Amino acid sequence: MEEYKDYLEHLKNLIESEREEERRKAIEEIKSLSAAQREKSGKTITGLKGKVVSQNPKKTVIRFGRRVEIKTDIGPGDVVLVSNGDPLKKASEGVVIERGSRYIDVEFLKFPDIGLEGVRVDLFYDDTTFNRMEENLDRLSYGGLMAIKLIFEDEVVSEAETVDFRPFDDKLNPSQRAAISKALGSEDFFIIHGPFGTGKTRTLAEYILQEVERGNRVLATAESNTAVDNLVERLAGNAKIVRVGHPSRISEKLRRVSLEEMKKEHEGYRELEEVWKEIEELVKKREMEIQPTPRFRRGMSDIEIMELAQKRVKAYRGVSGAAIRSMARWLEINERLKELFSEAEEIEKRIEKDILEKMQVVLTTNSTAFTVDARFDVAVIDEATQSVIPSTLIPINKARKFILAGDHKQLPPTILNLEAKELERTLFEILIERYPFKSEMLDTQYRARREIADFPSMTFYGGRVKTHESAEKISISDLNPSARSTAERFLTSHPLIFIDTEKSGRERSKRGSKSYHNPVEAKIVEKVVRILEKMGIDRDCIGVISPYDDQVRLIRGLVDCEVKSVDGYQGREKEVIIISFVRSNEKGDLGFLRDYRRLNVALTRAKRLLIAVGNAETLSRDVVYRRFIGYVKERGAVIGGSTFLSLD
């Protein structure tokens, strides 16, 4: 038992290291980059003017807008610092709840201590998740302790029995059915390994419905809100479900099944509204009185103020009797407000508990699961390979059995602090290595054309991922492009293309940056996007990926489609994907391109057309990249960068 305590303490230390690094990096970036530089990188918005949209004692929402269009990575759910120009000197912390083309709405717990002219909004880090992970480690019960014992191989593990079931979804393939059957037949835990495009979400939804059919309550979570919402979409209308989380972090079309919306429909909500109405009225009355700040108190305690007011003194310590009586009224109102806030909180908790008890499935992120006051028969954790152990333990701690789903051949959790790198090794990885008989791999992908899918299947999954017939021959031509020019016909003739920059462009590094960029590759990417758009391919169908942040920033300034890092594209897909590898040097140095999980993610986002741009000579110093370029020559087309740029 002592070793468990030591391990949990070690996890807490790792979390603390990561928290400090995230905070340090956020502050350092604000310090070292100008507002213009941060705005260009998508992490700051300047020149804003604020207007109060809504306000009550619980929260204030302010809309910050400007005439110039806002292009930013900041979006709903992000924690931001709002200031009048210097966020590290004086700022208020808030959460973004909505973003438009020329405005951004931010919610504050209290009115921000800033002017509403000349406002700057900066992306910041979120401390809440770290706090919840640490608190959960201090409260581990049956589920959480079982997971720790499994890590130490101190737990007797049950066999994964094959259970017969009648599927609600009759289009499940054999591997999906096998995964569900064994997950149902496991008493303690089970792992569903879902490579790219193999219908992991569909499989999890069916499994959850099967557990509900057996009378079990399910907690379904994931690291990201997007993954949770994907599950909600699959389950809505098929079971009694509730989506828990801040409304800004929930997809708008799914808010009807959110806890916040359900509370409004609850029979006890009118009572809550009455209490809030009284609170708002009292807040207005309190604003009419003098708040007993040190300036007015002159050393008087609350009791002294009340006694002096009752005695109706004319003055005391230079404070008029009228001011003393006003402060007394302020204190009386404030005491009543405390009672009402407490009453509102109790009513809200009662409503939430009643709703949660009636639900068969509760869906939320790992972090927010900490706030759910309920116990479950099963916890289903999607994206388990992108979740650090302390995060995964939050939902696991609320159930007697857990299911992990993910793909450890893709990217692990992003860890900033080198001292906390150990957190990259997930519970999924540990358990699938130690208990392989407790896992099942989904083996049929529905996302990508065969030419695109076969290389990652052979390279990262031992050739076990096969392409479903529905995806075998899908093509960019299905989108009805008008291919007239030589360049347009070239792009529509091959599902897989490698554009070799040859010796025409070398990687570059900005002063003070640890990242790289490649202007020649950026120019090629720009031309590819322009050609696709000219053919009539919608820009929402096109995605650009680069492993390097500086290249992402460079390309964003050249094209209108979505441009993100590899990490930003994990779990997503596009009809067309363009990859800019960046590295081009005489030494053949590939840096973190040698992390093949990063390559796997990049190569498996495209459905119909995959275009890779890079220096073949540099990339070919590595055996896997050499094989990839050889594979493209066989199954697609390789063309020189200068030749491609010269195509009409």
XYZ file of C-alpha atoms in Angstrom:
648
model
C 0.000 0.000 0.000
C 2.926 2.316 0.708
C 4.144 2.032 -2.893
C 0.700 3.150 -4.111
C 0.923 6.265 -1.941
C 4.413 7.001 -3.251
C 3.198 6.571 -6.826
C 0.216 8.902 -6.312
C 2.499 11.488 -4.716
C 4.819 11.127 -7.703
C 1.894 11.732 -10.090
C 0.950 14.867 -8.149
C 4.506 16.163 -8.447
C 4.460 15.548 -12.207
C 1.135 17.395 -12.526
C 2.511 20.307 -10.531
C 5.608 20.451 -12.760
C 3.412 20.523 -15.867
C 1.120 23.162 -14.363
C 4.062 25.428 -13.597
C 5.536 24.936 -17.055
C 2.227 25.735 -18.749
C 1.872 28.881 -16.683
C 5.522 29.868 -17.248
C 5.228 29.328 -20.994
C 2.003 31.353 -21.224
C 3.534 34.263 -19.296
C 6.886 34.061 -21.100
C 5.172 34.172 -24.484
C 3.195 37.266 -23.502
C 6.423 38.870 -22.251
C 8.645 38.014 -25.206
C 6.280 38.674 -28.118
C 4.680 41.954 -29.059
C 0.902 42.202 -29.249
C 1.183 42.274 -33.063
C 3.326 39.121 -33.104
C 0.925 37.281 -30.807
C -2.039 38.423 -32.876
C -0.359 37.073 -36.000
C 0.135 33.725 -34.250
C -3.575 33.619 -33.341
C -3.179 34.013 -29.578
C -4.098 37.688 -29.066
C -6.808 40.064 -30.292
C -6.232 43.814 -30.009
C -8.087 47.054 -30.693
C -11.340 45.886 -29.125
C -14.201 47.830 -27.586
C -16.415 46.234 -24.933
C -20.164 46.279 -24.348
C -22.003 44.468 -21.519
C -24.300 41.829 -23.036
C -25.723 40.391 -19.809
C -25.068 40.733 -16.110
C -26.301 39.105 -12.919
C -24.715 38.426 -9.513
C -23.371 35.113 -10.793
C -21.682 36.247 -14.021
C -21.068 39.099 -16.452
C -20.853 38.624 -20.228
C -19.095 41.318 -22.259
C -18.889 41.464 -26.059
C -15.571 42.795 -27.335
C -15.676 43.854 -30.968
C -13.925 45.814 -33.679
C -14.504 46.742 -37.309
C -11.546 44.721 -38.627
C -12.212 40.983 -39.064
C -10.833 38.805 -36.254
C -8.604 35.899 -37.304
C -7.600 33.927 -34.231
C -7.166 30.502 -32.624
C -9.024 31.751 -29.542
C -12.474 30.162 -29.393
C -15.362 29.099 -27.129
C -14.197 27.463 -23.920
C -10.751 29.067 -23.888
C -9.506 30.862 -20.769
C -8.346 34.400 -21.609
C -6.755 37.427 -19.969
C -8.579 40.670 -20.805
C -6.623 43.887 -20.336
C -6.143 47.438 -21.561
C -2.812 46.596 -23.146
C -0.592 44.958 -20.503
C -2.084 41.597 -19.449
C 0.729 40.853 -16.996
C 0.295 44.141 -15.143
C -3.475 44.325 -14.785
C -6.025 41.949 -16.315
C -9.214 40.025 -15.614
C -9.548 36.319 -16.320
C -12.577 35.084 -18.244
C -13.915 32.294 -20.475
C -14.815 32.777 -24.138
C -18.417 31.724 -24.767
C -18.884 32.836 -28.378
C -16.862 34.160 -31.292
C -17.980 35.885 -34.474
C -16.061 37.345 -37.398
C -15.727 40.739 -35.663
C -16.482 40.074 -31.998
C -15.736 37.767 -29.092
C -17.975 37.230 -26.024
C -16.238 36.654 -22.689
C -17.862 35.533 -19.448
C -16.499 36.791 -16.094
C -17.407 35.672 -12.580
C -17.389 39.335 -11.556
C -17.240 42.583 -13.485
C -13.711 42.934 -14.924
C -11.482 45.598 -13.420
C -10.615 47.163 -16.787
C -11.807 49.943 -19.096
C -13.952 48.880 -22.050
C -11.986 50.917 -24.620
C -8.684 49.779 -26.155
C -9.093 46.194 -24.959
C -6.680 43.336 -25.600
C -7.641 39.648 -25.214
C -4.894 37.017 -24.689
C -5.152 33.239 -24.708
C -4.095 31.954 -21.271
C -3.760 28.613 -19.529
C -6.534 26.845 -17.570
C -5.690 25.940 -13.978
C -8.957 24.103 -13.253
C -7.995 20.776 -14.841
C -4.776 20.539 -12.810
C -6.659 21.224 -9.563
C -9.237 18.533 -10.341
C -6.600 15.928 -11.207
C -4.762 16.572 -7.939
C -7.929 16.516 -5.829
C -9.076 13.283 -7.467
C -5.761 11.577 -6.620
C -6.471 12.400 -2.970
C -9.955 10.845 -3.186
C -9.360 7.554 -4.999
C -11.986 4.921 -4.226
C -12.757 1.465 -5.671
C -12.440 2.244 -9.406
C -9.371 4.425 -9.099
C -7.572 2.064 -6.730
C -8.316 -0.874 -9.043
C -6.616 1.001 -11.901
C -3.546 1.674 -9.731
C -3.377 -2.027 -8.772
C -3.558 -2.941 -12.475
C -0.563 -0.668 -13.152
C 1.378 -2.503 -10.434
C 0.023 -5.876 -11.653
C -1.411 -6.463 -8.174
C -4.969 -7.138 -9.320
C -6.498 -10.455 -10.390
C -7.711 -9.775 -13.922
C -10.851 -11.433 -15.299
C -10.973 -13.050 -18.728
C -12.723 -11.213 -21.555
C -15.625 -13.572 -22.168
C -17.480 -13.506 -25.492
C -21.054 -12.367 -24.881
C -23.900 -12.718 -27.359
C -25.839 -9.529 -27.965
C -28.392 -8.188 -30.432
C -26.938 -4.993 -31.967
C -29.005 -1.828 -32.336
C -26.709 -0.931 -35.252
C -26.958 -3.712 -37.838
C -24.071 -2.297 -39.914
C -21.339 -3.127 -37.413
C -18.451 -5.120 -38.883
C -17.048 -8.320 -37.272
C -14.181 -6.557 -35.441
C -16.556 -3.952 -33.991
C -18.931 -6.690 -32.821
C -16.035 -8.643 -31.315
C -14.841 -5.578 -29.371
C -18.335 -4.918 -27.988
C -18.884 -8.583 -27.125
C -15.636 -8.858 -25.152
C -16.137 -5.477 -23.475
C -19.558 -6.686 -22.257
C -17.938 -9.917 -21.101
C -15.246 -8.206 -19.013
C -15.986 -7.644 -15.340
C -13.246 -5.115 -14.607
C -11.876 -3.347 -17.709
C -11.444 -3.661 -21.455
C -9.493 -1.833 -24.184
C -10.781 -0.982 -27.650
C -7.934 -0.152 -30.023
C -9.331 2.015 -32.809
C -6.903 3.004 -35.604
C -7.762 5.804 -38.043
C -11.263 5.741 -39.542
C -12.257 2.394 -38.018
C -15.511 3.612 -36.428
C -14.376 3.860 -32.827
C -17.139 6.316 -31.868
C -19.772 4.137 -33.534
C -18.470 1.100 -31.635
C -18.471 2.928 -28.297
C -22.020 4.192 -28.858
C -23.242 0.639 -29.498
C -21.394 -0.650 -26.429
C -22.951 2.075 -24.249
C -26.458 1.250 -25.509
C -25.845 -2.445 -24.769
C -24.860 -1.592 -21.182
C -27.981 0.582 -20.849
C -30.055 -2.343 -22.180
C -28.650 -4.417 -19.302
C -29.814 -1.791 -16.794
C -26.395 -0.245 -16.182
C -25.634 3.460 -15.775
C -22.764 4.758 -17.898
C -20.380 7.696 -17.527
C -18.916 8.481 -20.976
C -15.971 10.883 -21.187
C -13.116 12.049 -23.402
C -10.268 14.520 -23.083
C -11.808 16.930 -25.614
C -15.277 18.423 -25.885
C -15.383 17.535 -29.593
C -15.011 13.810 -28.888
C -17.700 13.984 -26.179
C -20.074 15.772 -28.570
C -19.454 13.095 -31.220
C -20.693 10.483 -28.748
C -23.663 12.662 -27.772
C -24.705 12.840 -31.447
C -24.632 9.050 -31.699
C -26.622 8.485 -28.508
C -29.185 11.307 -28.628
C -32.681 9.870 -28.995
C -31.546 6.312 -28.210
C -31.146 6.602 -24.431
C -31.799 9.021 -21.566
C -28.660 11.147 -21.788
C -27.352 14.401 -20.372
C -24.333 16.389 -21.512
C -22.539 18.057 -18.584
C -20.244 21.032 -19.116
C -20.000 24.770 -19.616
C -22.495 25.710 -22.398
C -19.736 27.493 -24.353
C -17.823 24.224 -24.647
C -20.816 22.250 -25.946
C -21.759 22.168 -29.628
C -24.704 24.534 -30.128
C -26.897 21.914 -31.793
C -26.481 19.585 -28.791
C -27.303 22.065 -26.034
C -30.872 20.749 -25.814
C -29.499 17.679 -23.984
C -27.140 19.736 -21.801
C -27.555 19.851 -18.041
C -28.037 23.639 -18.184
C -31.008 23.324 -20.563
C -32.515 20.405 -18.653
C -32.370 22.413 -15.427
C -34.587 25.053 -17.050
C -37.219 22.379 -17.780
C -37.128 20.940 -14.242
C -40.114 21.473 -11.952
C -37.848 23.025 -9.293
C -36.416 25.638 -11.642
C -39.196 28.172 -10.948
C -38.212 28.144 -7.264
C -34.593 28.798 -8.299
C -35.677 31.661 -10.559
C -37.602 33.266 -7.677
C -34.503 33.167 -5.481
C -32.347 34.690 -8.256
C -34.961 37.375 -8.848
C -34.786 38.344 -5.174
C -30.959 38.288 -5.343
C -30.925 40.664 -8.328
C -33.347 43.056 -6.615
C -31.266 43.072 -3.431
C -28.039 43.621 -5.378
C -29.596 46.739 -6.911
C -30.709 47.925 -3.441
C -27.224 47.269 -2.043
C -25.689 49.391 -4.814
C -27.705 52.346 -3.486
C -25.971 52.104 -0.112
C -22.407 52.878 0.985
C -20.157 49.832 0.984
C -18.166 49.705 4.264
C -14.704 49.865 2.681
C -11.699 50.934 4.845
C -12.131 54.502 3.567
C -15.581 54.745 5.214
C -15.113 52.307 8.114
C -12.311 54.278 9.772
C -11.509 51.144 11.817
C -15.138 50.326 12.741
C -16.088 46.621 12.799
C -19.365 45.318 11.349
C -20.827 45.013 14.876
C -19.834 48.600 15.733
C -21.428 49.922 12.548
C -24.691 48.088 13.317
C -24.740 49.299 16.953
C -23.959 52.908 16.023
C -26.690 52.836 13.365
C -29.235 51.585 15.937
C -28.234 54.385 18.299
C -28.679 56.834 15.402
C -25.474 58.697 16.233
C -24.944 61.997 14.416
C -21.315 61.186 13.591
C -18.433 58.931 14.646
C -14.705 59.188 13.801
C -15.502 61.805 11.215
C -18.156 59.640 9.503
C -21.664 61.071 9.386
C -24.587 59.250 10.982
C -26.287 59.002 7.587
C -23.225 57.247 6.135
C -23.074 54.879 9.145
C -26.760 53.952 8.715
C -26.226 53.430 4.975
C -23.298 51.077 5.700
C -25.485 49.215 8.210
C -28.183 48.746 5.576
C -25.467 47.527 3.144
C -24.350 44.948 5.733
C -27.919 43.773 6.379
C -28.588 43.324 2.659
C -25.251 41.572 2.230
C -26.079 39.063 4.990
C -29.408 38.301 3.324
C -27.625 37.895 -0.028
C -25.277 35.323 1.512
C -28.303 33.341 2.704
C -29.961 33.561 -0.701
C -26.812 32.544 -2.593
C -26.535 29.512 -0.314
C -30.226 28.712 -0.855
C -29.849 29.027 -4.658
C -26.827 26.728 -4.579
C -28.760 24.103 -2.595
C -31.757 24.237 -4.953
C -29.463 23.966 -7.988
C -27.638 20.975 -6.503
C -30.980 19.312 -5.746
C -32.173 19.851 -9.340
C -28.891 18.566 -10.786
C -28.929 15.473 -8.585
C -32.505 14.691 -9.569
C -31.690 15.014 -13.288
C -28.506 12.934 -13.044
C -30.254 10.142 -11.116
C -32.836 9.782 -13.903
C -30.237 9.584 -16.695
C -28.920 6.331 -18.153
C -25.828 7.998 -19.663
C -23.918 11.060 -18.457
C -21.443 12.540 -20.957
C -18.696 15.036 -20.181
C -14.948 15.629 -20.387
C -12.593 13.779 -18.027
C -11.983 16.974 -16.083
C -15.642 17.978 -15.681
C -16.519 14.434 -14.592
C -14.932 15.463 -11.288
C -17.943 17.742 -10.650
C -20.523 14.981 -11.308
C -21.840 13.831 -7.914
C -22.920 10.302 -8.875
C -21.728 6.702 -9.102
C -21.825 4.559 -12.238
C -21.654 0.914 -13.269
C -19.312 1.635 -16.184
C -16.985 4.466 -17.218
C -16.222 4.671 -20.951
C -13.185 6.838 -21.748
C -12.602 7.814 -25.379
C -9.298 9.425 -26.487
C -7.627 7.472 -23.681
C -4.306 7.627 -25.537
C -4.385 11.440 -25.399
C -5.159 11.578 -21.706
C -2.560 11.539 -18.899
C -3.101 8.960 -16.158
C -4.333 11.487 -13.536
C -6.968 12.722 -16.014
C -8.107 9.203 -16.965
C -8.454 8.321 -13.279
C -11.167 10.980 -12.763
C -13.974 9.101 -14.585
C -12.563 5.686 -13.648
C -12.870 6.656 -9.975
C -16.650 6.974 -10.334
C -17.347 3.448 -11.648
C -16.804 -0.215 -10.854
C -15.704 -1.073 -14.424
C -14.008 0.929 -17.180
C -13.485 0.806 -20.943
C -10.567 2.603 -22.596
C -10.681 3.493 -26.291
C -7.970 5.084 -28.408
C -4.931 4.427 -30.579
C -1.480 4.344 -29.019
C 0.086 4.395 -32.492
C -0.971 8.047 -32.781
C 0.114 11.057 -30.712
C 0.320 10.823 -26.908
C -0.764 13.635 -24.552
C 1.117 16.897 -25.126
C 3.545 17.479 -22.246
C 5.475 20.751 -22.048
C 7.818 20.092 -19.122
C 10.687 17.699 -19.894
C 10.706 16.671 -16.214
C 7.086 15.518 -16.600
C 7.603 13.588 -19.895
C 6.692 10.416 -18.025
C 3.064 11.595 -18.241
C 3.141 10.833 -21.987
C 2.857 7.134 -21.110
C -0.868 6.569 -20.749
C -2.927 4.056 -18.808
C -4.080 2.689 -22.189
C -0.477 1.946 -23.222
C 0.444 0.334 -19.916
C -2.619 -1.920 -19.786
C -2.593 -3.015 -23.443
C 1.056 -4.055 -23.041
C 0.487 -5.928 -19.767
C -2.911 -7.425 -20.538
C -3.108 -7.843 -24.361
C -5.873 -10.456 -23.953
C -8.097 -7.657 -22.618
C -8.115 -5.737 -25.889
C -9.569 -5.880 -29.380
C -8.456 -3.932 -32.458
C -10.957 -2.527 -34.939
C -9.583 -3.586 -38.319
C -11.672 -1.925 -41.056
C -11.254 1.730 -41.992
C -13.999 3.722 -43.735
C -12.240 7.090 -44.076
C -9.594 7.014 -46.776
C -9.105 5.721 -50.275
C -7.044 2.507 -50.354
C -3.904 4.157 -51.821
C -3.865 6.624 -48.909
C -4.628 4.058 -46.198
C -2.381 1.158 -47.205
C 0.977 2.728 -46.287
C 0.063 3.623 -42.661
C -1.654 0.237 -42.325
C 1.482 -1.645 -43.370
C 3.914 0.630 -41.526
C 2.172 1.198 -38.186
C -0.389 -1.615 -37.834
C 1.329 -4.625 -39.409
C -1.024 -4.493 -42.404
C -4.011 -5.361 -40.214
C -6.124 -2.302 -41.109
C -8.056 -3.024 -44.288
C -10.113 -0.580 -46.345
C -13.876 -1.041 -46.560
C -15.242 -1.314 -50.081
C -17.206 1.936 -49.596
C -13.919 3.878 -49.375
C -11.805 1.908 -51.870
C -12.340 4.110 -54.898
C -13.520 7.447 -53.495
C -11.875 10.285 -55.377
C -11.484 14.047 -55.530
C -13.451 13.772 -58.782
C -16.534 12.872 -56.701
C -16.594 16.536 -55.629
C -17.132 17.519 -59.282
C -14.104 19.778 -59.777
C -13.682 21.553 -63.110
C -10.188 20.397 -64.087
C -9.146 22.338 -67.201
C -5.488 23.321 -66.808
C -2.487 20.966 -66.686
C -2.039 21.597 -62.950
C -5.721 20.940 -62.263
C -5.712 17.692 -64.239
C -2.541 16.578 -62.414
C -4.139 17.021 -58.977
C -7.289 15.121 -59.999
C -5.369 12.241 -61.603
C -3.646 10.883 -58.475
C -4.973 10.250 -54.930
C -1.440 10.410 -53.540
C 1.179 13.014 -54.534
C 4.653 13.909 -53.259
C 6.062 17.292 -54.351
C 9.845 17.242 -53.965
C 11.398 20.661 -53.290
C 14.751 19.200 -54.422
C 17.476 21.804 -53.838
C 15.196 24.791 -54.387
C 14.423 25.483 -50.737
C 16.041 25.018 -47.334
C 14.532 25.147 -43.885
C 14.972 28.360 -41.916
C 14.761 29.292 -38.267
C 13.776 32.667 -36.852
C 15.993 34.283 -34.253
C 14.940 33.129 -30.788
C 12.592 30.444 -32.176
C 12.983 26.703 -31.652
C 10.696 26.037 -34.604
C 11.409 25.919 -38.361
C 9.793 27.246 -41.522
C 10.331 26.686 -45.228
C 9.248 29.498 -47.625
C 9.533 27.329 -50.769
C 7.245 24.670 -49.308
C 4.827 27.396 -48.211
C 4.778 28.752 -51.785
C 4.007 25.275 -53.155
C 1.236 24.743 -50.597
C -0.246 28.113 -51.532
C -0.332 27.120 -55.215
C -1.959 23.751 -54.424
C -4.702 25.456 -52.403
C -5.276 28.099 -55.092
C -5.622 25.393 -57.783
C -8.084 23.377 -55.674
C -10.175 26.464 -54.957
C -10.140 27.456 -58.634
C -11.464 23.980 -59.486
C -14.400 24.576 -57.152
C -13.263 22.541 -54.152
C -14.739 24.199 -51.061
C -12.058 25.489 -48.692
C -13.782 23.650 -45.819
C -12.790 20.429 -47.605
C -9.095 21.369 -47.575
C -6.719 21.084 -44.634
C -3.024 21.944 -44.343
C -0.815 20.219 -41.763
C 2.728 21.023 -40.719
C 4.645 19.630 -37.739
C 6.253 23.050 -37.149
C 4.419 26.032 -35.623
C 6.433 28.634 -37.545
C 5.462 26.962 -40.833
C 1.810 26.874 -39.712
C 1.971 30.640 -39.083
C 3.685 31.296 -42.432
C 1.130 29.289 -44.432
C -1.814 30.823 -42.559
C -0.813 34.177 -43.972
C -1.024 32.785 -47.515
C -4.228 30.690 -47.661
C -7.816 30.833 -46.394
C -8.350 27.149 -45.563
C -7.678 25.525 -42.190
C -3.982 25.266 -41.285
C -2.936 23.462 -38.092
C -0.132 21.513 -36.479
C -0.245 17.710 -36.461
C -1.505 17.824 -32.861
C -4.343 20.109 -33.957
C -5.545 17.581 -36.534
C -5.571 14.442 -34.378
C -9.033 12.886 -34.406
C -10.103 14.923 -37.457
C -10.379 14.420 -41.207
C -10.655 16.401 -44.483
C -11.388 15.490 -48.096
C -7.965 16.887 -49.058
C -4.901 17.135 -46.842
C -1.658 18.901 -47.748
C 1.372 18.156 -45.526
C 4.390 20.455 -45.359
C 7.280 18.515 -43.778
C 9.591 21.600 -43.664
C 12.920 19.898 -42.897
C 15.481 20.376 -45.663
C 19.178 20.353 -44.750
C 22.458 18.778 -45.820
C 22.850 16.818 -42.574
C 19.600 14.945 -43.066
C 18.440 16.110 -39.633
C 14.708 15.404 -39.219
C 14.268 16.451 -35.581
C 10.950 15.332 -34.160
C 9.723 14.179 -37.583
C 11.323 10.921 -36.443
C 8.396 10.500 -34.039
C 6.472 8.162 -36.333
C 3.263 8.654 -34.366
C 3.303 12.226 -35.681
C 3.738 10.925 -39.238
C 0.937 8.409 -38.717
C -1.499 11.150 -37.690
C -0.524 13.401 -40.615
C -0.906 10.631 -43.217
C -4.296 9.427 -41.964
C -6.351 12.652 -42.003
C -7.094 12.680 -45.779
C -10.077 10.971 -47.360
C -9.717 11.514 -51.125
C -6.440 13.279 -51.834
C -3.160 13.443 -49.894
C -0.410 15.799 -51.060
C 2.934 15.752 -49.235
C 5.498 18.511 -49.773
C 9.084 17.982 -48.672
C 12.712 17.507 -49.554
C 13.094 13.890 -50.691
C 16.854 13.844 -50.154
C 16.627 14.972 -46.515
C 13.588 12.850 -45.697
C 15.089 9.742 -47.327
C 17.867 9.657 -44.711
C 15.206 7.988 -42.571
C 14.067 4.492 -43.574
C 10.342 5.087 -42.956
C 10.220 8.340 -44.940
C 12.282 6.678 -47.696
C 9.722 3.892 -47.876
C 6.890 6.437 -47.948
C 8.363 8.314 -50.927
C 8.965 4.973 -52.701
C 5.356 3.985 -51.960
C 4.058 7.256 -53.459
C 6.093 6.593 -56.637
C 4.392 3.182 -56.888
C 0.809 4.110 -56.005
C 0.626 7.829 -56.845
C 2.894 10.466 -58.348
C 6.145 12.223 -57.410
C 6.895 15.578 -59.035
C 9.665 18.158 -58.586
C 8.746 21.403 -56.880
C 10.018 23.646 -59.692
C 8.155 21.523 -62.259
C 4.933 21.773 -60.255
C 5.256 25.546 -59.829
C 5.710 25.908 -63.591
C 2.489 24.022 -64.434
C -0.200 26.252 -65.897
